[in-house]
């Protein structure tokens, strides 16, 4: 670890987080976890917004004895990709209900753009749902159907709240195939770039959108926080983890610094990945190789190659290491806040970052901020 910042505010952890009795300390959750993974794509239609229709990926834990389905395949526009761990719609785990994490993709991205993170979270014991923000996807850029910026910004947090509505409906329906695996009382939101803006907006409100009170924790990643006012950021009071790269050109680190200084949450963490680029937290390097070989249309290929410069450049941190850090912190953060499981707090400390030689600048605070 090159640089390390001590906690801004240190307050002893109390009984707010409770580890399972007699449970052994967990191994660092920086990759695929103990669960097998199921994957399915569904369509959700919002009648309150002129039948706005969103394709939504669902990633969920699966018991080992039921992991007998074929490998899941991602739809990558002009080809498909067989996933290493996820299977195509096997039976969900019968072990009980798991916390829900909703993921919001970046501008001009798509719902599975960060599949390493989504697949890993499901294997670590979360149900992950990831919608396409229709009007702001890679396909919209290709076909000229991109919405105006103000429409995109207004739709994004509403998309997340709508998806939570739908998934909560599954959880309340005893006939739902996926309902019994979802705990609608434990909800986190993560997002990359404009998806990071979305996570912040869901927790703090934006324009005439009111913050969603069901969301318990957020993880904005390389977040485009500039679209939110000081008051909207200050309204964020749920546990927050801000993950960014120090070498981000598209959304410079100043966005994270500003958000960090304004959010009013009593529990906040921030990791700035040294030499991390804007797309170090996506699967852009995998996409480049796959889609060049598959004959991606030039409009999207040019965008993808430009994006790859901020993830795959030899001047940046190795993208596999950036992904490992991202999975470690996402799993530990959501485990400790949505679990709650105090054992994962050990990974949310400057001491662990130092001991594990993580290339991050680390900040944290706990207790009243205002």
One Martini backbone bead per residue (centre of mass of N, CA, C, O) as a GRO file, in nm:
protein
  370
    1UNK     BB    1   0.093   0.037   0.025
    2UNK     BB    2   0.145   0.374  -0.037
    3UNK     BB    3  -0.111   0.505   0.113
    4UNK     BB    4  -0.229   0.635   0.441
    5UNK     BB    5  -0.536   0.702   0.612
    6UNK     BB    6  -0.675   0.772   0.880
    7UNK     BB    7  -0.923   0.799   1.067
    8UNK     BB    8  -1.129   1.061   1.122
    9UNK     BB    9  -1.321   0.875   1.308
   10UNK     BB   10  -1.313   0.716   1.634
   11UNK     BB   11  -1.543   0.455   1.721
   12UNK     BB   12  -1.668   0.228   1.899
   13UNK     BB   13  -1.790  -0.077   1.860
   14UNK     BB   14  -2.095  -0.208   1.901
   15UNK     BB   15  -2.403  -0.394   1.904
   16UNK     BB   16  -2.493  -0.336   1.602
   17UNK     BB   17  -2.304  -0.579   1.544
   18UNK     BB   18  -2.367  -0.935   1.477
   19UNK     BB   19  -2.229  -1.229   1.516
   20UNK     BB   20  -2.232  -1.540   1.483
   21UNK     BB   21  -2.235  -1.785   1.690
   22UNK     BB   22  -1.917  -1.929   1.668
   23UNK     BB   23  -1.795  -1.786   1.438
   24UNK     BB   24  -1.571  -1.773   1.204
   25UNK     BB   25  -1.355  -1.610   1.044
   26UNK     BB   26  -1.345  -1.476   0.749
   27UNK     BB   27  -1.247  -1.474   0.453
   28UNK     BB   28  -1.147  -1.293   0.213
   29UNK     BB   29  -1.401  -1.130   0.002
   30UNK     BB   30  -1.230  -1.134  -0.321
   31UNK     BB   31  -1.446  -1.343  -0.453
   32UNK     BB   32  -1.558  -1.634  -0.480
   33UNK     BB   33  -1.788  -1.793  -0.302
   34UNK     BB   34  -1.992  -2.051  -0.153
   35UNK     BB   35  -2.188  -1.998  -0.380
   36UNK     BB   36  -2.383  -2.059  -0.612
   37UNK     BB   37  -2.506  -1.939  -0.942
   38UNK     BB   38  -2.771  -1.750  -1.065
   39UNK     BB   39  -2.925  -1.667  -1.397
   40UNK     BB   40  -3.150  -1.400  -1.509
   41UNK     BB   41  -3.382  -1.259  -1.746
   42UNK     BB   42  -3.603  -0.986  -1.718
   43UNK     BB   43  -3.920  -0.808  -1.738
   44UNK     BB   44  -4.007  -0.465  -1.664
   45UNK     BB   45  -4.323  -0.287  -1.608
   46UNK     BB   46  -4.417   0.065  -1.591
   47UNK     BB   47  -4.730   0.210  -1.568
   48UNK     BB   48  -4.644   0.501  -1.442
   49UNK     BB   49  -4.437   0.518  -1.723
   50UNK     BB   50  -4.557   0.427  -1.997
   51UNK     BB   51  -4.443   0.134  -1.991
   52UNK     BB   52  -4.171   0.107  -1.886
   53UNK     BB   53  -3.900  -0.103  -2.013
   54UNK     BB   54  -3.695  -0.345  -1.831
   55UNK     BB   55  -3.412  -0.502  -1.836
   56UNK     BB   56  -3.329  -0.775  -1.597
   57UNK     BB   57  -3.087  -0.887  -1.389
   58UNK     BB   58  -3.046  -1.204  -1.203
   59UNK     BB   59  -2.863  -1.275  -0.907
   60UNK     BB   60  -2.816  -1.595  -0.723
   61UNK     BB   61  -2.828  -1.820  -0.488
   62UNK     BB   62  -2.700  -2.167  -0.481
   63UNK     BB   63  -2.721  -2.484  -0.425
   64UNK     BB   64  -2.512  -2.738  -0.492
   65UNK     BB   65  -2.737  -2.957  -0.569
   66UNK     BB   66  -2.863  -2.732  -0.795
   67UNK     BB   67  -2.591  -2.712  -0.981
   68UNK     BB   68  -2.715  -2.827  -1.306
   69UNK     BB   69  -2.698  -2.613  -1.501
   70UNK     BB   70  -2.620  -2.436  -1.744
   71UNK     BB   71  -2.440  -2.201  -1.852
   72UNK     BB   72  -2.437  -1.880  -1.852
   73UNK     BB   73  -2.535  -1.607  -2.077
   74UNK     BB   74  -2.426  -1.323  -2.223
   75UNK     BB   75  -2.552  -1.039  -2.383
   76UNK     BB   76  -2.330  -0.880  -2.645
   77UNK     BB   77  -2.519  -0.815  -2.911
   78UNK     BB   78  -2.302  -1.000  -3.116
   79UNK     BB   79  -2.279  -1.193  -2.863
   80UNK     BB   80  -2.163  -1.442  -2.634
   81UNK     BB   81  -2.109  -1.528  -2.275
   82UNK     BB   82  -1.969  -1.759  -2.083
   83UNK     BB   83  -1.981  -1.824  -1.762
   84UNK     BB   84  -1.790  -1.945  -1.497
   85UNK     BB   85  -2.038  -1.970  -1.258
   86UNK     BB   86  -2.297  -1.919  -1.382
   87UNK     BB   87  -2.634  -2.021  -1.419
   88UNK     BB   88  -2.930  -2.118  -1.594
   89UNK     BB   89  -3.186  -2.105  -1.389
   90UNK     BB   90  -3.175  -2.224  -1.120
   91UNK     BB   91  -3.249  -2.303  -0.822
   92UNK     BB   92  -3.292  -2.150  -0.552
   93UNK     BB   93  -3.216  -2.121  -0.250
   94UNK     BB   94  -3.319  -2.286   0.072
   95UNK     BB   95  -3.173  -2.105   0.315
   96UNK     BB   96  -3.324  -1.834   0.247
   97UNK     BB   97  -3.281  -1.497   0.300
   98UNK     BB   98  -3.139  -1.233   0.105
   99UNK     BB   99  -2.984  -0.974   0.032
  100UNK     BB  100  -3.025  -0.671  -0.154
  101UNK     BB  101  -2.876  -0.570  -0.474
  102UNK     BB  102  -2.859  -0.277  -0.666
  103UNK     BB  103  -2.755  -0.214  -1.006
  104UNK     BB  104  -2.588   0.068  -1.174
  105UNK     BB  105  -2.505   0.173  -1.466
  106UNK     BB  106  -2.348   0.340  -1.697
  107UNK     BB  107  -2.308   0.555  -1.936
  108UNK     BB  108  -2.340   0.355  -2.212
  109UNK     BB  109  -2.411   0.093  -2.093
  110UNK     BB  110  -2.486  -0.209  -1.901
  111UNK     BB  111  -2.609  -0.437  -1.676
  112UNK     BB  112  -2.326  -0.637  -1.723
  113UNK     BB  113  -2.049  -0.464  -1.709
  114UNK     BB  114  -1.994  -0.595  -1.390
  115UNK     BB  115  -1.985  -0.920  -1.357
  116UNK     BB  116  -1.780  -0.982  -1.141
  117UNK     BB  117  -1.933  -0.841  -0.911
  118UNK     BB  118  -2.216  -0.979  -0.938
  119UNK     BB  119  -2.126  -1.274  -0.916
  120UNK     BB  120  -1.979  -1.247  -0.645
  121UNK     BB  121  -2.212  -1.148  -0.467
  122UNK     BB  122  -2.389  -1.397  -0.506
  123UNK     BB  123  -2.166  -1.597  -0.387
  124UNK     BB  124  -2.184  -1.421  -0.098
  125UNK     BB  125  -2.512  -1.375  -0.039
  126UNK     BB  126  -2.672  -1.229  -0.285
  127UNK     BB  127  -2.916  -1.040  -0.437
  128UNK     BB  128  -2.894  -0.936  -0.782
  129UNK     BB  129  -3.002  -0.637  -0.949
  130UNK     BB  130  -2.993  -0.533  -1.313
  131UNK     BB  131  -3.067  -0.265  -1.498
  132UNK     BB  132  -3.167  -0.112  -1.773
  133UNK     BB  133  -3.127   0.224  -1.881
  134UNK     BB  134  -3.340   0.325  -2.078
  135UNK     BB  135  -3.174   0.568  -2.292
  136UNK     BB  136  -2.859   0.473  -2.151
  137UNK     BB  137  -2.725   0.280  -2.361
  138UNK     BB  138  -2.541   0.128  -2.595
  139UNK     BB  139  -2.784   0.088  -2.790
  140UNK     BB  140  -2.872   0.384  -2.795
  141UNK     BB  141  -2.611   0.484  -2.927
  142UNK     BB  142  -2.636   0.309  -3.184
  143UNK     BB  143  -2.964   0.391  -3.255
  144UNK     BB  144  -3.047   0.686  -3.152
  145UNK     BB  145  -3.213   0.656  -2.839
  146UNK     BB  146  -3.116   0.873  -2.670
  147UNK     BB  147  -3.169   1.058  -2.410
  148UNK     BB  148  -3.191   1.322  -2.248
  149UNK     BB  149  -3.024   1.411  -1.972
  150UNK     BB  150  -3.272   1.491  -1.792
  151UNK     BB  151  -3.419   1.221  -1.833
  152UNK     BB  152  -3.208   1.029  -1.730
  153UNK     BB  153  -3.180   1.147  -1.441
  154UNK     BB  154  -3.483   1.101  -1.367
  155UNK     BB  155  -3.500   0.785  -1.423
  156UNK     BB  156  -3.289   0.632  -1.256
  157UNK     BB  157  -3.403   0.629  -0.959
  158UNK     BB  158  -3.680   0.521  -1.051
  159UNK     BB  159  -3.580   0.250  -1.149
  160UNK     BB  160  -3.486   0.146  -0.874
  161UNK     BB  161  -3.757   0.168  -0.722
  162UNK     BB  162  -3.912  -0.014  -0.915
  163UNK     BB  163  -3.743  -0.270  -0.876
  164UNK     BB  164  -3.801  -0.292  -0.577
  165UNK     BB  165  -4.101  -0.328  -0.604
  166UNK     BB  166  -4.091  -0.593  -0.766
  167UNK     BB  167  -3.918  -0.763  -0.569
  168UNK     BB  168  -4.107  -0.729  -0.327
  169UNK     BB  169  -4.336  -0.880  -0.466
  170UNK     BB  170  -4.199  -1.149  -0.477
  171UNK     BB  171  -4.153  -1.181  -0.166
  172UNK     BB  172  -4.484  -1.177  -0.120
  173UNK     BB  173  -4.492  -1.431  -0.320
  174UNK     BB  174  -4.540  -1.775  -0.288
  175UNK     BB  175  -4.518  -1.828  -0.623
  176UNK     BB  176  -4.244  -1.729  -0.653
  177UNK     BB  177  -3.938  -1.829  -0.765
  178UNK     BB  178  -3.764  -1.578  -0.602
  179UNK     BB  179  -3.891  -1.473  -0.329
  180UNK     BB  180  -3.760  -1.670  -0.098
  181UNK     BB  181  -3.454  -1.527  -0.144
  182UNK     BB  182  -3.574  -1.245  -0.047
  183UNK     BB  183  -3.487  -0.946   0.144
  184UNK     BB  184  -3.673  -0.642   0.173
  185UNK     BB  185  -3.516  -0.535   0.453
  186UNK     BB  186  -3.235  -0.564   0.270
  187UNK     BB  187  -3.091  -0.276   0.108
  188UNK     BB  188  -2.883  -0.216  -0.173
  189UNK     BB  189  -2.674   0.027  -0.360
  190UNK     BB  190  -2.508   0.020  -0.674
  191UNK     BB  191  -2.266   0.219  -0.879
  192UNK     BB  192  -2.145   0.338  -1.201
  193UNK     BB  193  -2.099   0.655  -1.231
  194UNK     BB  194  -2.406   0.722  -1.312
  195UNK     BB  195  -2.466   0.501  -1.101
  196UNK     BB  196  -2.350   0.662  -0.865
  197UNK     BB  197  -2.548   0.888  -0.882
  198UNK     BB  198  -2.793   0.704  -0.837
  199UNK     BB  199  -2.725   0.609  -0.553
  200UNK     BB  200  -2.725   0.893  -0.429
  201UNK     BB  201  -3.017   0.972  -0.514
  202UNK     BB  202  -3.169   0.745  -0.364
  203UNK     BB  203  -3.059   0.858  -0.073
  204UNK     BB  204  -3.103   1.202  -0.125
  205UNK     BB  205  -3.211   1.288  -0.380
  206UNK     BB  206  -3.371   1.445  -0.690
  207UNK     BB  207  -3.524   1.701  -0.720
  208UNK     BB  208  -3.845   1.535  -0.741
  209UNK     BB  209  -3.696   1.308  -0.598
  210UNK     BB  210  -3.739   1.083  -0.340
  211UNK     BB  211  -3.600   0.921  -0.119
  212UNK     BB  212  -3.545   0.583  -0.046
  213UNK     BB  213  -3.625   0.426   0.260
  214UNK     BB  214  -3.533   0.119   0.189
  215UNK     BB  215  -3.244   0.209   0.183
  216UNK     BB  216  -2.945   0.108   0.374
  217UNK     BB  217  -2.717   0.114   0.136
  218UNK     BB  218  -2.421   0.252  -0.037
  219UNK     BB  219  -2.217   0.216  -0.363
  220UNK     BB  220  -2.026   0.440  -0.506
  221UNK     BB  221  -1.865   0.427  -0.836
  222UNK     BB  222  -1.722   0.659  -0.986
  223UNK     BB  223  -1.894   0.914  -0.916
  224UNK     BB  224  -2.130   1.147  -1.060
  225UNK     BB  225  -2.176   1.404  -0.833
  226UNK     BB  226  -2.222   1.683  -0.991
  227UNK     BB  227  -2.551   1.652  -1.024
  228UNK     BB  228  -2.547   1.726  -0.720
  229UNK     BB  229  -2.629   1.885  -0.457
  230UNK     BB  230  -2.544   1.972  -0.150
  231UNK     BB  231  -2.819   1.895  -0.019
  232UNK     BB  232  -2.840   1.609  -0.141
  233UNK     BB  233  -2.582   1.499  -0.013
  234UNK     BB  234  -2.652   1.580   0.288
  235UNK     BB  235  -2.909   1.373   0.294
  236UNK     BB  236  -2.713   1.144   0.339
  237UNK     BB  237  -2.760   0.869   0.601
  238UNK     BB  238  -2.649   0.622   0.493
  239UNK     BB  239  -2.445   0.391   0.444
  240UNK     BB  240  -2.114   0.458   0.288
  241UNK     BB  241  -1.931   0.372  -0.021
  242UNK     BB  242  -1.640   0.514  -0.171
  243UNK     BB  243  -1.526   0.432  -0.502
  244UNK     BB  244  -1.202   0.503  -0.654
  245UNK     BB  245  -0.980   0.669  -0.885
  246UNK     BB  246  -0.693   0.861  -0.917
  247UNK     BB  247  -0.697   0.831  -1.265
  248UNK     BB  248  -0.958   0.969  -1.326
  249UNK     BB  249  -1.098   1.144  -1.608
  250UNK     BB  250  -1.407   1.139  -1.642
  251UNK     BB  251  -1.425   1.114  -1.304
  252UNK     BB  252  -1.292   1.285  -1.094
  253UNK     BB  253  -1.199   1.274  -0.762
  254UNK     BB  254  -1.351   1.535  -0.679
  255UNK     BB  255  -1.629   1.402  -0.654
  256UNK     BB  256  -1.564   1.235  -0.401
  257UNK     BB  257  -1.464   1.458  -0.217
  258UNK     BB  258  -1.728   1.612  -0.209
  259UNK     BB  259  -1.914   1.389  -0.106
  260UNK     BB  260  -1.754   1.327   0.154
  261UNK     BB  261  -1.799   1.626   0.275
  262UNK     BB  262  -2.140   1.607   0.272
  263UNK     BB  263  -2.219   1.366   0.393
  264UNK     BB  264  -2.422   1.257   0.695
  265UNK     BB  265  -2.329   0.999   0.769
  266UNK     BB  266  -2.223   0.780   1.037
  267UNK     BB  267  -2.130   0.574   0.794
  268UNK     BB  268  -1.805   0.585   0.636
  269UNK     BB  269  -1.637   0.508   0.322
  270UNK     BB  270  -1.300   0.525   0.157
  271UNK     BB  271  -1.156   0.431  -0.168
  272UNK     BB  272  -0.849   0.503  -0.332
  273UNK     BB  273  -0.727   0.385  -0.620
  274UNK     BB  274  -0.425   0.338  -0.726
  275UNK     BB  275  -0.429   0.392  -1.061
  276UNK     BB  276  -0.724   0.432  -1.114
  277UNK     BB  277  -0.974   0.407  -1.339
  278UNK     BB  278  -1.287   0.441  -1.448
  279UNK     BB  279  -1.280   0.118  -1.574
  280UNK     BB  280  -1.155  -0.068  -1.342
  281UNK     BB  281  -1.476  -0.157  -1.244
  282UNK     BB  282  -1.492  -0.321  -1.506
  283UNK     BB  283  -1.520  -0.540  -1.813
  284UNK     BB  284  -1.366  -0.398  -2.055
  285UNK     BB  285  -1.132  -0.591  -2.136
  286UNK     BB  286  -1.311  -0.828  -2.212
  287UNK     BB  287  -1.487  -0.682  -2.423
  288UNK     BB  288  -1.283  -0.607  -2.633
  289UNK     BB  289  -1.196  -0.891  -2.726
  290UNK     BB  290  -1.478  -1.005  -2.791
  291UNK     BB  291  -1.593  -0.768  -2.987
  292UNK     BB  292  -1.381  -0.760  -3.200
  293UNK     BB  293  -1.417  -1.059  -3.294
  294UNK     BB  294  -1.746  -1.008  -3.345
  295UNK     BB  295  -1.807  -0.730  -3.494
  296UNK     BB  296  -1.843  -0.451  -3.394
  297UNK     BB  297  -1.970  -0.170  -3.437
  298UNK     BB  298  -1.798   0.121  -3.480
  299UNK     BB  299  -1.939   0.301  -3.274
  300UNK     BB  300  -1.889   0.104  -3.029
  301UNK     BB  301  -1.588   0.046  -3.068
  302UNK     BB  302  -1.481   0.329  -3.018
  303UNK     BB  303  -1.596   0.356  -2.731
  304UNK     BB  304  -1.458   0.106  -2.609
  305UNK     BB  305  -1.163   0.183  -2.662
  306UNK     BB  306  -1.173   0.445  -2.500
  307UNK     BB  307  -1.255   0.307  -2.232
  308UNK     BB  308  -1.003   0.115  -2.207
  309UNK     BB  309  -0.793   0.334  -2.128
  310UNK     BB  310  -0.952   0.337  -1.827
  311UNK     BB  311  -0.846   0.007  -1.764
  312UNK     BB  312  -0.593  -0.120  -1.966
  313UNK     BB  313  -0.366   0.042  -1.906
  314UNK     BB  314  -0.028   0.019  -1.806
  315UNK     BB  315  -0.060   0.282  -1.609
  316UNK     BB  316  -0.247   0.105  -1.454
  317UNK     BB  317  -0.400  -0.086  -1.269
  318UNK     BB  318  -0.469  -0.389  -1.251
  319UNK     BB  319  -0.783  -0.501  -1.317
  320UNK     BB  320  -0.791  -0.749  -1.131
  321UNK     BB  321  -0.718  -0.590  -0.876
  322UNK     BB  322  -0.951  -0.392  -0.881
  323UNK     BB  323  -1.168  -0.611  -0.863
  324UNK     BB  324  -1.081  -0.732  -0.595
  325UNK     BB  325  -1.121  -0.479  -0.426
  326UNK     BB  326  -1.418  -0.439  -0.492
  327UNK     BB  327  -1.523  -0.709  -0.378
  328UNK     BB  328  -1.418  -0.680  -0.093
  329UNK     BB  329  -1.576  -0.414  -0.022
  330UNK     BB  330  -1.862  -0.488  -0.103
  331UNK     BB  331  -1.897  -0.734   0.076
  332UNK     BB  332  -1.818  -0.610   0.349
  333UNK     BB  333  -2.018  -0.377   0.354
  334UNK     BB  334  -2.287  -0.538   0.309
  335UNK     BB  335  -2.245  -0.736   0.540
  336UNK     BB  336  -2.226  -0.517   0.775
  337UNK     BB  337  -2.508  -0.361   0.695
  338UNK     BB  338  -2.711  -0.615   0.599
  339UNK     BB  339  -2.686  -0.847   0.788
  340UNK     BB  340  -2.539  -0.832   1.044
  341UNK     BB  341  -2.161  -0.859   1.029
  342UNK     BB  342  -1.879  -0.794   1.219
  343UNK     BB  343  -1.647  -0.957   1.078
  344UNK     BB  344  -1.622  -0.749   0.820
  345UNK     BB  345  -1.483  -0.500   0.958
  346UNK     BB  346  -1.179  -0.584   0.922
  347UNK     BB  347  -1.187  -0.479   0.603
  348UNK     BB  348  -1.273  -0.168   0.715
  349UNK     BB  349  -0.952  -0.087   0.738
  350UNK     BB  350  -0.634   0.037   0.751
  351UNK     BB  351  -0.497  -0.214   0.860
  352UNK     BB  352  -0.575  -0.408   0.633
  353UNK     BB  353  -0.466  -0.249   0.393
  354UNK     BB  354  -0.176  -0.266   0.495
  355UNK     BB  355  -0.141  -0.576   0.539
  356UNK     BB  356  -0.248  -0.637   0.225
  357UNK     BB  357  -0.130  -0.428   0.025
  358UNK     BB  358  -0.322  -0.204  -0.068
  359UNK     BB  359  -0.389   0.022  -0.339
  360UNK     BB  360  -0.479   0.260  -0.105
  361UNK     BB  361  -0.678   0.519   0.003
  362UNK     BB  362  -0.794   0.560   0.341
  363UNK     BB  363  -1.133   0.611   0.469
  364UNK     BB  364  -1.306   0.687   0.788
  365UNK     BB  365  -1.633   0.692   0.964
  366UNK     BB  366  -1.784   0.720   1.299
  367UNK     BB  367  -2.056   0.894   1.370
  368UNK     BB  368  -2.127   1.199   1.414
  369UNK     BB  369  -2.120   1.478   1.168
  370UNK     BB  370  -2.338   1.723   1.293
   0.00000   0.00000   0.00000
